[in-house]
Coordinates of C-alpha atoms in Angstrom, one line a residue:
X1 CA -181.1 -118.2 -200.6
X2 CA -179.4 -121.1 -198.7
X3 CA -179.3 -119.0 -195.5
X4 CA -182.9 -118.3 -194.4
X5 CA -182.2 -115.8 -191.7
X6 CA -181.3 -112.3 -192.9
X7 CA -178.4 -110.8 -191.0
X8 CA -179.0 -107.5 -189.3
X9 CA -176.0 -106.3 -191.3
X10 CA -177.8 -107.1 -194.6
X11 CA -178.9 -104.1 -196.6
X12 CA -182.4 -102.8 -195.7
X13 CA -184.9 -103.1 -198.6
X14 CA -187.6 -101.0 -196.9
X15 CA -187.7 -99.2 -193.6
X16 CA -190.7 -97.8 -191.7
X17 CA -190.1 -95.3 -188.9
X18 CA -193.0 -94.1 -186.7
X19 CA -195.5 -94.8 -189.4
X20 CA -199.1 -93.8 -188.6
X21 CA -202.4 -93.6 -190.5
X22 CA -205.6 -91.9 -189.4
X23 CA -209.1 -91.5 -190.7
X24 CA -211.7 -88.9 -190.0
X25 CA -214.8 -90.4 -188.3
X26 CA -218.4 -89.2 -188.9
X27 CA -218.1 -87.0 -185.9
X28 CA -215.1 -85.2 -187.5
X29 CA -212.7 -86.7 -184.9
X30 CA -209.5 -88.4 -185.9
X31 CA -209.0 -92.1 -185.3
X32 CA -205.6 -93.8 -185.6
X33 CA -205.6 -97.0 -187.7
X34 CA -201.8 -97.4 -187.4
X35 CA -199.6 -95.7 -184.8
X36 CA -195.8 -95.7 -184.3
X37 CA -195.0 -98.6 -186.6
X38 CA -191.2 -99.3 -186.9
X39 CA -190.3 -102.1 -189.2
X40 CA -187.3 -103.0 -191.4
X41 CA -187.2 -105.7 -194.0
X42 CA -183.7 -106.7 -195.1
X43 CA -182.3 -108.6 -198.1
X44 CA -182.6 -112.3 -197.8
X45 CA -185.6 -112.6 -195.4
X46 CA -189.2 -113.5 -195.6
X47 CA -191.4 -111.7 -193.0
X48 CA -195.0 -112.7 -192.2
X49 CA -197.4 -110.3 -190.6
X50 CA -200.3 -111.5 -188.5
X51 CA -203.1 -109.6 -186.7
X52 CA -206.8 -109.8 -186.3
X53 CA -209.4 -107.7 -188.1
X54 CA -208.8 -104.0 -187.4
X55 CA -205.1 -104.3 -186.8
X56 CA -204.3 -102.4 -190.0
X57 CA -202.4 -105.2 -191.8
X58 CA -203.7 -104.4 -195.3
X59 CA -203.4 -100.6 -194.7
X60 CA -199.7 -101.1 -193.7
X61 CA -199.1 -103.3 -196.8
X62 CA -200.6 -100.6 -199.1
X63 CA -198.4 -97.9 -197.5
X64 CA -195.4 -100.1 -198.2
X65 CA -196.6 -100.6 -201.8
X66 CA -196.9 -96.8 -202.2
X67 CA -200.6 -97.1 -202.9
X68 CA -201.6 -95.2 -199.7
X69 CA -199.6 -92.4 -198.1
X70 CA -198.7 -92.5 -194.4
X71 CA -200.0 -89.6 -192.3
X72 CA -197.1 -89.8 -189.9
X73 CA -193.6 -91.1 -190.0
X74 CA -191.3 -92.1 -192.8
X75 CA -191.0 -94.9 -195.4
X76 CA -187.7 -95.4 -197.1
X77 CA -187.3 -97.9 -200.0
X78 CA -183.7 -98.6 -200.9
X79 CA -182.5 -95.7 -198.9
X80 CA -184.8 -93.1 -200.5
X81 CA -188.1 -91.7 -199.4
X82 CA -191.1 -93.6 -200.8
X83 CA -193.5 -91.3 -202.6
X84 CA -196.2 -93.2 -204.5
X85 CA -195.6 -96.5 -206.3
X86 CA -192.0 -97.5 -207.1
X87 CA -190.3 -99.8 -209.5
X88 CA -188.9 -102.6 -207.4
X89 CA -192.0 -103.2 -205.4
X90 CA -194.6 -105.7 -206.6
X91 CA -197.8 -106.9 -204.9
X92 CA -199.9 -110.1 -205.1
X93 CA -203.5 -109.8 -204.1
X94 CA -206.0 -112.2 -202.5
X95 CA -208.5 -111.6 -205.2
X96 CA -206.1 -112.4 -208.1
X97 CA -206.9 -108.9 -209.6
X98 CA -206.6 -110.1 -213.2
X99 CA -208.1 -108.3 -216.2
X100 CA -210.7 -110.9 -217.5
X101 CA -210.5 -109.7 -221.1
X102 CA -206.7 -110.1 -221.3
X103 CA -204.9 -113.4 -221.9
X104 CA -202.4 -114.9 -219.4
X105 CA -199.5 -113.5 -221.4
X106 CA -201.1 -110.0 -221.6
X107 CA -201.9 -109.9 -217.9
X108 CA -198.3 -110.8 -217.0
X109 CA -196.9 -108.2 -219.4
X110 CA -198.9 -105.3 -217.8
X111 CA -196.3 -104.3 -215.2
X112 CA -193.5 -104.3 -217.8
X113 CA -195.6 -102.3 -220.2
X114 CA -196.2 -99.7 -217.4
X115 CA -192.4 -99.5 -217.0
X116 CA -191.9 -98.9 -220.7
X117 CA -190.2 -102.1 -221.5
X118 CA -190.0 -102.8 -225.2
X119 CA -192.5 -105.2 -226.6
X120 CA -190.0 -108.0 -227.6
X121 CA -188.4 -107.9 -224.2
X122 CA -191.8 -107.9 -222.5
X123 CA -192.9 -111.0 -224.4
X124 CA -189.6 -112.8 -223.6
X125 CA -189.7 -112.0 -219.9
X126 CA -193.4 -112.7 -219.5
X127 CA -193.0 -116.1 -221.2
X128 CA -190.1 -116.9 -218.8
X129 CA -192.2 -115.9 -215.8
X130 CA -195.2 -117.9 -216.9
X131 CA -192.9 -121.0 -217.4
X132 CA -191.2 -120.4 -214.0
X133 CA -194.6 -120.4 -212.2
X134 CA -195.8 -123.6 -213.9
X135 CA -198.2 -122.2 -216.5
X136 CA -196.3 -123.0 -219.7
X137 CA -198.8 -123.6 -222.5
X138 CA -201.5 -121.4 -221.0
X139 CA -200.2 -118.1 -222.4
X140 CA -203.2 -117.5 -224.6
X141 CA -205.8 -118.6 -222.1
X142 CA -208.3 -116.2 -220.6
X143 CA -208.7 -116.0 -216.7
X144 CA -212.2 -117.5 -216.9
X145 CA -210.6 -120.7 -218.4
X146 CA -208.4 -121.2 -215.4
X147 CA -208.9 -122.6 -212.0
X148 CA -208.4 -120.5 -208.9
X149 CA -204.9 -121.8 -208.3
X150 CA -203.9 -121.1 -211.9
X151 CA -205.3 -117.6 -211.7
X152 CA -203.3 -116.9 -208.6
X153 CA -200.2 -118.2 -210.5
X154 CA -200.9 -115.6 -213.1
X155 CA -201.0 -112.9 -210.4
X156 CA -197.7 -114.2 -209.0
X157 CA -196.1 -114.3 -212.4
X158 CA -197.2 -110.7 -213.1
X159 CA -195.4 -109.7 -209.9
X160 CA -192.3 -111.8 -210.4
X161 CA -191.8 -110.7 -214.1
X162 CA -190.7 -107.2 -212.9
X163 CA -187.9 -108.9 -210.7
X164 CA -188.9 -106.8 -207.7
X165 CA -186.6 -106.1 -204.7
X166 CA -189.7 -106.4 -202.5
X167 CA -192.6 -108.7 -203.0
X168 CA -195.8 -108.0 -201.0
X169 CA -198.3 -110.8 -200.7
X170 CA -201.7 -109.9 -199.3
X171 CA -203.5 -113.1 -198.2
X172 CA -202.2 -114.6 -201.4
X173 CA -203.2 -118.2 -200.7
X174 CA -206.3 -117.7 -198.6
X175 CA -208.8 -117.8 -201.5
X176 CA -207.6 -121.2 -202.5
X177 CA -208.5 -124.6 -201.2
X178 CA -206.0 -126.0 -198.7
X179 CA -204.2 -128.4 -201.0
X180 CA -203.8 -125.8 -203.8
X181 CA -202.7 -123.2 -201.3
X182 CA -200.0 -125.4 -199.8
X183 CA -198.8 -126.5 -203.2
X184 CA -198.4 -122.9 -204.4
X185 CA -196.8 -121.9 -201.1
X186 CA -194.2 -124.7 -201.4
X187 CA -193.5 -123.7 -205.0
X188 CA -193.0 -120.1 -204.0
X189 CA -190.5 -121.2 -201.3
X190 CA -188.7 -123.3 -203.9
X191 CA -188.3 -120.3 -206.2
X192 CA -187.1 -118.2 -203.3
X193 CA -184.5 -120.7 -202.2
X194 CA -183.3 -121.2 -205.8
X195 CA -182.9 -117.4 -206.4
X196 CA -184.5 -117.8 -209.8
X197 CA -187.0 -115.0 -209.1
X198 CA -184.4 -112.4 -208.1
X199 CA -186.5 -111.2 -205.2
X200 CA -184.6 -109.6 -202.3
X201 CA -187.3 -109.7 -199.6
X202 CA -190.9 -110.9 -199.2
X203 CA -193.6 -109.7 -196.8
X204 CA -196.6 -112.0 -196.4
X205 CA -199.8 -110.8 -194.8
X206 CA -201.7 -113.9 -193.6
X207 CA -204.3 -115.1 -191.2
X208 CA -202.9 -118.6 -191.2
X209 CA -200.5 -119.2 -188.3
X210 CA -199.0 -122.4 -189.6
X211 CA -198.4 -120.8 -193.0
X212 CA -196.5 -118.0 -191.3
X213 CA -194.4 -120.5 -189.3
X214 CA -193.7 -122.7 -192.4
X215 CA -192.7 -119.8 -194.6
X216 CA -191.2 -116.9 -192.6
X217 CA -187.8 -116.1 -191.1
X218 CA -189.6 -113.6 -188.8
X219 CA -193.2 -113.2 -187.7
X220 CA -194.6 -109.7 -186.9
X221 CA -197.8 -109.5 -184.9
X222 CA -199.9 -106.4 -184.9
X223 CA -202.2 -105.3 -182.1
X224 CA -205.4 -103.5 -182.9
X225 CA -207.0 -100.0 -182.5
X226 CA -204.6 -98.6 -183.4
X227 CA -202.3 -101.1 -185.2
X228 CA -198.9 -101.4 -183.6
X229 CA -196.3 -104.0 -183.6
X230 CA -196.9 -105.9 -180.4
X231 CA -194.4 -108.8 -180.9
X232 CA -191.7 -110.1 -183.3
X233 CA -190.9 -113.8 -183.3
X234 CA -187.8 -115.1 -185.1
X235 CA -188.1 -118.4 -186.9
X236 CA -184.6 -119.8 -186.8
X237 CA -185.4 -123.1 -188.5
X238 CA -184.0 -124.3 -191.9
X239 CA -186.3 -124.8 -194.8
X240 CA -188.0 -127.0 -195.9
X241 CA -189.8 -127.3 -192.5
X242 CA -191.7 -130.3 -191.2
X243 CA -195.1 -129.1 -189.9
X244 CA -195.2 -132.1 -187.4
X245 CA -191.7 -131.4 -185.9
X246 CA -191.6 -130.4 -182.2
X247 CA -189.9 -127.1 -183.1
X248 CA -192.6 -126.1 -185.6
X249 CA -195.4 -127.1 -183.2
X250 CA -193.8 -125.1 -180.4
X251 CA -193.7 -122.0 -182.6
X252 CA -197.3 -122.5 -183.7
X253 CA -198.3 -122.7 -180.0
X254 CA -196.3 -119.5 -179.2
X255 CA -198.0 -117.6 -182.0
X256 CA -201.4 -118.8 -180.9
X257 CA -200.7 -117.6 -177.4
X258 CA -199.7 -114.1 -178.7
X259 CA -202.7 -113.9 -181.0
X260 CA -205.2 -114.8 -178.3
X261 CA -204.2 -112.4 -175.6
X262 CA -207.3 -111.4 -173.5
X263 CA -209.2 -108.5 -175.0
X264 CA -210.0 -106.7 -171.7
X265 CA -210.8 -103.4 -173.3
X266 CA -214.2 -104.8 -174.4
X267 CA -215.3 -105.5 -170.8
X268 CA -216.4 -103.5 -167.7
X269 CA -219.3 -101.7 -169.5
X270 CA -220.6 -99.8 -166.5
X271 CA -217.3 -98.0 -165.9
X272 CA -216.1 -98.0 -169.5
X273 CA -215.2 -94.9 -171.5
X274 CA -217.5 -94.1 -174.4
X275 CA -215.2 -95.6 -177.1
X276 CA -215.3 -99.0 -175.4
X277 CA -218.7 -99.7 -177.0
X278 CA -216.8 -99.6 -180.3
X279 CA -214.6 -102.6 -179.6
X280 CA -214.4 -104.6 -182.8
X281 CA -216.4 -107.6 -181.9
X282 CA -215.1 -110.7 -183.8
X283 CA -217.1 -112.2 -186.6
X284 CA -218.3 -115.2 -184.7
X285 CA -221.4 -117.2 -185.4
X286 CA -223.3 -118.5 -182.3
X287 CA -223.6 -122.0 -183.8
X288 CA -219.9 -122.1 -184.3
X289 CA -219.2 -120.9 -180.8
X290 CA -221.6 -123.6 -179.4
X291 CA -219.8 -126.3 -181.5
X292 CA -216.4 -125.3 -180.3
X293 CA -217.4 -125.2 -176.6
X294 CA -219.2 -128.5 -176.9
X295 CA -216.1 -130.1 -178.5
X296 CA -213.9 -128.6 -175.9
X297 CA -216.0 -130.0 -173.0
X298 CA -216.2 -133.5 -174.4
X299 CA -213.7 -136.3 -174.5
X300 CA -210.8 -136.3 -175.2
X301 CA -210.4 -132.7 -174.2
X302 CA -212.5 -132.6 -171.1
X303 CA -212.7 -128.8 -171.0
X304 CA -209.0 -128.0 -171.7
X305 CA -207.2 -128.2 -175.1
X306 CA -204.2 -127.0 -177.0
X307 CA -205.6 -124.5 -179.6
X308 CA -203.9 -126.0 -182.7
X309 CA -205.1 -129.4 -181.6
X310 CA -208.6 -128.1 -181.2
X311 CA -208.5 -126.5 -184.6
X312 CA -207.5 -129.7 -186.2
X313 CA -210.2 -131.7 -184.4
X314 CA -212.8 -129.1 -185.3
X315 CA -211.7 -128.9 -188.9
X316 CA -211.5 -125.1 -188.7
X317 CA -209.0 -122.7 -190.2
X318 CA -207.4 -120.1 -188.0
X319 CA -209.6 -117.5 -189.6
X320 CA -212.6 -119.4 -188.4
X321 CA -211.3 -120.6 -185.0
X322 CA -209.7 -117.5 -183.6
X323 CA -212.7 -115.2 -183.9
X324 CA -215.0 -117.8 -182.3
X325 CA -212.5 -118.3 -179.5
X326 CA -212.1 -114.6 -179.0
X327 CA -215.9 -114.3 -178.7
X328 CA -216.1 -117.1 -176.1
X329 CA -213.3 -115.4 -174.2
X330 CA -215.1 -112.1 -174.3
X331 CA -218.2 -113.5 -172.7
X332 CA -215.9 -115.5 -170.2
X333 CA -217.1 -118.9 -171.2
X334 CA -213.5 -119.9 -171.9
X335 CA -210.1 -118.6 -170.8
X336 CA -207.1 -118.7 -173.1
X337 CA -203.5 -118.7 -171.9
X338 CA -200.2 -119.6 -173.6
X339 CA -202.0 -121.2 -176.6
X340 CA -204.3 -123.3 -174.4
X341 CA -208.0 -122.9 -174.1
X342 CA -210.1 -124.0 -171.1
X343 CA -213.8 -123.8 -170.2
X344 CA -214.5 -121.5 -167.3
X345 CA -216.9 -122.3 -164.6
X346 CA -219.6 -120.5 -166.5
X347 CA -218.5 -122.4 -169.7
X348 CA -218.9 -125.7 -167.9
X349 CA -222.3 -124.8 -166.6
X350 CA -223.3 -123.6 -170.1
X351 CA -222.2 -126.9 -171.6
X352 CA -224.3 -128.8 -169.1
X353 CA -227.4 -126.7 -169.6
X354 CA -230.4 -127.2 -171.9
X355 CA -231.0 -125.1 -175.1
X356 CA -233.2 -122.5 -173.4
X357 CA -231.0 -122.2 -170.3
X358 CA -228.0 -121.7 -172.5
X359 CA -229.6 -118.7 -174.1
X360 CA -230.4 -117.1 -170.7
X361 CA -226.8 -117.8 -169.5
X362 CA -225.3 -116.4 -172.7
X363 CA -227.4 -113.2 -172.3
X364 CA -226.2 -112.8 -168.7
X365 CA -222.5 -113.2 -169.8
X366 CA -223.1 -110.6 -172.6
X367 CA -224.5 -108.0 -170.2
X368 CA -221.6 -108.6 -167.8
X369 CA -218.8 -108.6 -170.2
X370 CA -219.5 -106.9 -173.6
X371 CA -219.8 -103.2 -173.5
X372 CA -221.9 -102.7 -176.6
X373 CA -224.5 -105.3 -175.6
X374 CA -224.8 -103.7 -172.2
X375 CA -225.1 -100.2 -173.7
X376 CA -227.9 -101.2 -176.1
X377 CA -229.8 -102.9 -173.2
X378 CA -229.4 -99.8 -171.0
X379 CA -230.7 -97.5 -173.8
X380 CA -233.7 -99.7 -174.4
X381 CA -234.6 -99.9 -170.7
X382 CA -234.3 -96.1 -170.4
X383 CA -236.5 -95.4 -173.5
X384 CA -240.2 -94.9 -172.9
X385 CA -241.3 -97.4 -175.6
X386 CA -238.6 -99.9 -174.9
X387 CA -237.2 -99.4 -178.4
X388 CA -234.5 -97.4 -180.2
X389 CA -233.5 -97.0 -183.8
X390 CA -230.4 -98.8 -185.0
X391 CA -229.2 -95.5 -186.5
X392 CA -228.8 -94.2 -183.0
X393 CA -226.3 -96.9 -182.1
X394 CA -224.6 -96.7 -185.5
X395 CA -224.1 -92.9 -185.0
X396 CA -222.4 -93.6 -181.7
X397 CA -220.2 -96.3 -183.2
X398 CA -219.3 -94.1 -186.1
X399 CA -217.6 -91.7 -183.7
X400 CA -214.8 -94.4 -183.5
X401 CA -215.3 -96.7 -186.5
X402 CA -215.7 -96.4 -190.3
X403 CA -219.4 -96.7 -191.3
X404 CA -219.0 -100.2 -192.8
X405 CA -217.1 -101.4 -189.7
X406 CA -219.7 -99.8 -187.4
X407 CA -222.5 -101.7 -189.3
X408 CA -220.5 -105.0 -189.0
X409 CA -219.9 -104.6 -185.3
X410 CA -223.6 -103.7 -184.7
X411 CA -224.7 -106.7 -186.7
X412 CA -222.6 -109.0 -184.6
X413 CA -224.0 -107.5 -181.4
X414 CA -227.6 -107.8 -182.7
X415 CA -227.0 -111.5 -183.4
X416 CA -225.5 -112.2 -180.0
X417 CA -228.1 -110.2 -178.2
X418 CA -231.0 -111.9 -180.0
X419 CA -229.6 -115.3 -179.1
X420 CA -229.2 -114.3 -175.5
X421 CA -232.7 -112.8 -175.5
X422 CA -231.6 -109.5 -174.0
X423 CA -233.1 -107.5 -176.9
X424 CA -234.8 -108.1 -180.3
X425 CA -234.4 -106.5 -183.7
X426 CA -237.1 -105.7 -186.2
X427 CA -235.6 -106.0 -189.7
X428 CA -238.5 -104.3 -191.5
X429 CA -238.2 -101.1 -189.4
X430 CA -234.6 -101.2 -188.2
X431 CA -235.7 -101.0 -184.6
X432 CA -234.0 -102.5 -181.6
X433 CA -236.5 -103.5 -178.9
X434 CA -236.7 -105.1 -175.5
X435 CA -238.0 -108.7 -175.6
X436 CA -241.7 -108.7 -176.2
X437 CA -242.6 -109.8 -172.7
X438 CA -240.6 -106.8 -171.3
X439 CA -242.1 -104.1 -173.6
X440 CA -244.3 -101.6 -171.7
X441 CA -248.0 -101.9 -172.3
X442 CA -249.5 -99.5 -174.8
X443 CA -251.6 -96.8 -173.2

């Protein structure tokens, strides 16, 4: 694999044309998870896929693996329609997905056993894959006796032993500590470059922007609700790549800029269509948002920073930084443009304020900019007792979101609203209420 950019003339390994996936909401209406996805992976390329929560990355990966069927469009693998799982496609999961009662050798042999490979050949090929991935001598170990990095090596060996044309990696390094993840990533790239693994193409789903830039020949970025390909960025750099080089840093900046485009659909609550309340609020903790804005407004940044630099200074992963930055942008305490983040006038005022005033200001920003928070507040004000059941809001959200996602979104909105003191939540009864001082007096 000396050449790291697949030619457009290279044979296609898998082709997706107009792929869509829908699910039926509680109100019996259909909601698109994926819509109109066109994607081709060719021999000799590694493609990374990025996108925030709700973009359908994992769903798309499972469609490509044949684990889930597409509701619209076509998927061709090696020129033939993909119908269910296929030999030649292997997948590595974030959670390792090992059978705890089987040894390393037995776990690695599973895929070959499913293909009907004779026992002697299974054993030989599994031993070779275990050795190739750096686990020689651990064949008889059980998963509980291995570290996280070693368990993921077993998962990779189980995928590689089938010599797949297409290897799908779903957040394969994200459950590992940084050093272990980087080591395993570098070893995977070395195997790819050497050609020892006989893989034709790799698709990596990741939340780590730098990882994508360091590994991929092409980066695909999905939008959300529904998931569509919003951008493709070629990475025309030879491997191995130096993460500190100007070219790599420029690409990281470019991807940050694409990943942090303003989420305007969550705003304008007064004029918003009903589904706007179901915007997928990011999983951002208030304390983390405070820490990021404080760091941004202090020296050396002085209210403006390059996002990758801010991430390094804060010691946060992309998976931690980007949701918090999206949340700060939603409430207009920061603006983000071309990979740079800056405190807005409201953000500067918030930074200078005391703890109680910060809460008041945050509540005002919520009401002016986040549709769900404003909707809850309006419903509470309109109610006779100044309270509503959380099930009422969940029912509205479930018109557009799966139940688990509706619960997550409401939980985020409750946390933000309580901090901003625009409403309260009683955990014992599941009631949303106006702040105590605003509740109507009992008759």
